[in-house]
Amino acid sequence: MMDKMCGIHKVAGALLIIGGLNWAAYGLFDFNLVDKVFGSIMWLEKLVYILIGASAVMMLAAEKCCVSCSGKMKT
């Protein structure tokens, strides 16, 4: 499925995987990878979470994005 997406949606998909794995690690082991990596830089940690949330919205709209994502013309 990722091979039929445009570059922006490939990045969004990767961010969603990273975000999902982070939530799984937090739920299972109480380990927040984003906090461990960017904890001392609060604005950067917040930016990562915003990008992951924006990625989720983009993936919801992927069907209407572009020809390379949906395989058909935009209407």
Tab-separated table of C-alpha atoms in Angstrom:
chain	number	residue	atom	x	y	z
A	1	MET	CA	0.000	0.000	0.000
A	2	MET	CA	2.821	2.459	0.797
A	3	ASP	CA	4.253	2.075	-2.725
A	4	LYS	CA	1.112	3.666	-4.221
A	5	MET	CA	1.309	6.788	-2.035
A	6	CYS	CA	2.963	10.128	-2.721
A	7	GLY	CA	6.034	11.162	-0.735
A	8	ILE	CA	4.097	13.239	1.769
A	9	HIS	CA	1.850	10.328	2.650
A	10	LYS	CA	4.830	7.972	2.943
A	11	VAL	CA	6.311	10.332	5.550
A	12	ALA	CA	2.919	10.590	7.275
A	13	GLY	CA	2.648	6.791	7.337
A	14	ALA	CA	6.114	6.483	8.854
A	15	LEU	CA	5.238	9.055	11.523
A	16	LEU	CA	2.069	7.130	12.353
A	17	ILE	CA	4.053	3.928	12.770
A	18	ILE	CA	6.528	5.708	15.044
A	19	GLY	CA	3.672	7.252	17.032
A	20	GLY	CA	1.876	3.923	17.333
A	21	LEU	CA	5.007	2.150	18.533
A	22	ASN	CA	5.610	4.945	21.035
A	23	TRP	CA	2.080	4.544	22.437
A	24	ALA	CA	2.504	0.761	22.600
A	25	ALA	CA	5.788	1.158	24.506
A	26	TYR	CA	4.167	3.678	26.829
A	27	GLY	CA	1.159	1.450	27.484
A	28	LEU	CA	3.131	-1.760	27.970
A	29	PHE	CA	6.309	-0.554	29.657
A	30	ASP	CA	5.557	3.031	30.771
A	31	PHE	CA	8.378	4.118	28.422
A	32	ASN	CA	7.895	7.251	26.321
A	33	LEU	CA	10.531	7.239	23.580
A	34	VAL	CA	9.708	10.748	22.354
A	35	ASP	CA	10.138	12.089	25.881
A	36	LYS	CA	13.447	10.243	26.278
A	37	VAL	CA	14.810	11.573	22.987
A	38	PHE	CA	13.444	15.142	23.093
A	39	GLY	CA	12.563	15.558	26.795
A	40	SER	CA	15.036	18.340	27.421
A	41	ILE	CA	13.713	20.284	24.417
A	42	MET	CA	10.017	20.671	25.225
A	43	TRP	CA	9.050	22.572	22.072
A	44	LEU	CA	10.619	19.878	19.887
A	45	GLU	CA	8.791	17.107	21.768
A	46	LYS	CA	5.530	19.004	21.300
A	47	LEU	CA	6.303	19.478	17.590
A	48	VAL	CA	6.786	15.704	17.168
A	49	TYR	CA	3.369	15.050	18.714
A	50	ILE	CA	1.766	17.722	16.498
A	51	LEU	CA	3.357	16.179	13.386
A	52	ILE	CA	2.101	12.715	14.357
A	53	GLY	CA	-1.421	14.102	14.853
A	54	ALA	CA	-1.274	15.979	11.547
A	55	SER	CA	-0.116	12.759	9.891
A	56	ALA	CA	-3.224	10.985	11.134
A	57	VAL	CA	-5.435	13.680	9.612
A	58	MET	CA	-3.499	13.521	6.322
A	59	MET	CA	-3.859	9.749	6.123
A	60	LEU	CA	-7.604	10.079	6.659
A	61	ALA	CA	-7.725	12.415	3.659
A	62	ALA	CA	-5.308	10.361	1.510
A	63	GLU	CA	-8.100	9.178	-0.788
A	64	LYS	CA	-8.766	12.745	-1.954
A	65	CYS	CA	-5.162	13.904	-2.031
A	66	CYS	CA	-3.604	13.285	-5.385
A	67	VAL	CA	-3.465	11.005	-8.386
A	68	SER	CA	-0.476	9.042	-7.098
A	69	CYS	CA	-2.229	8.310	-3.777
A	70	SER	CA	-5.652	7.288	-5.001
A	71	GLY	CA	-4.899	6.091	-8.512
A	72	LYS	CA	-7.547	8.393	-9.977
A	73	MET	CA	-8.017	12.036	-10.790
A	74	LYS	CA	-9.081	14.560	-8.141
A	75	THR	CA	-12.642	15.806	-8.371
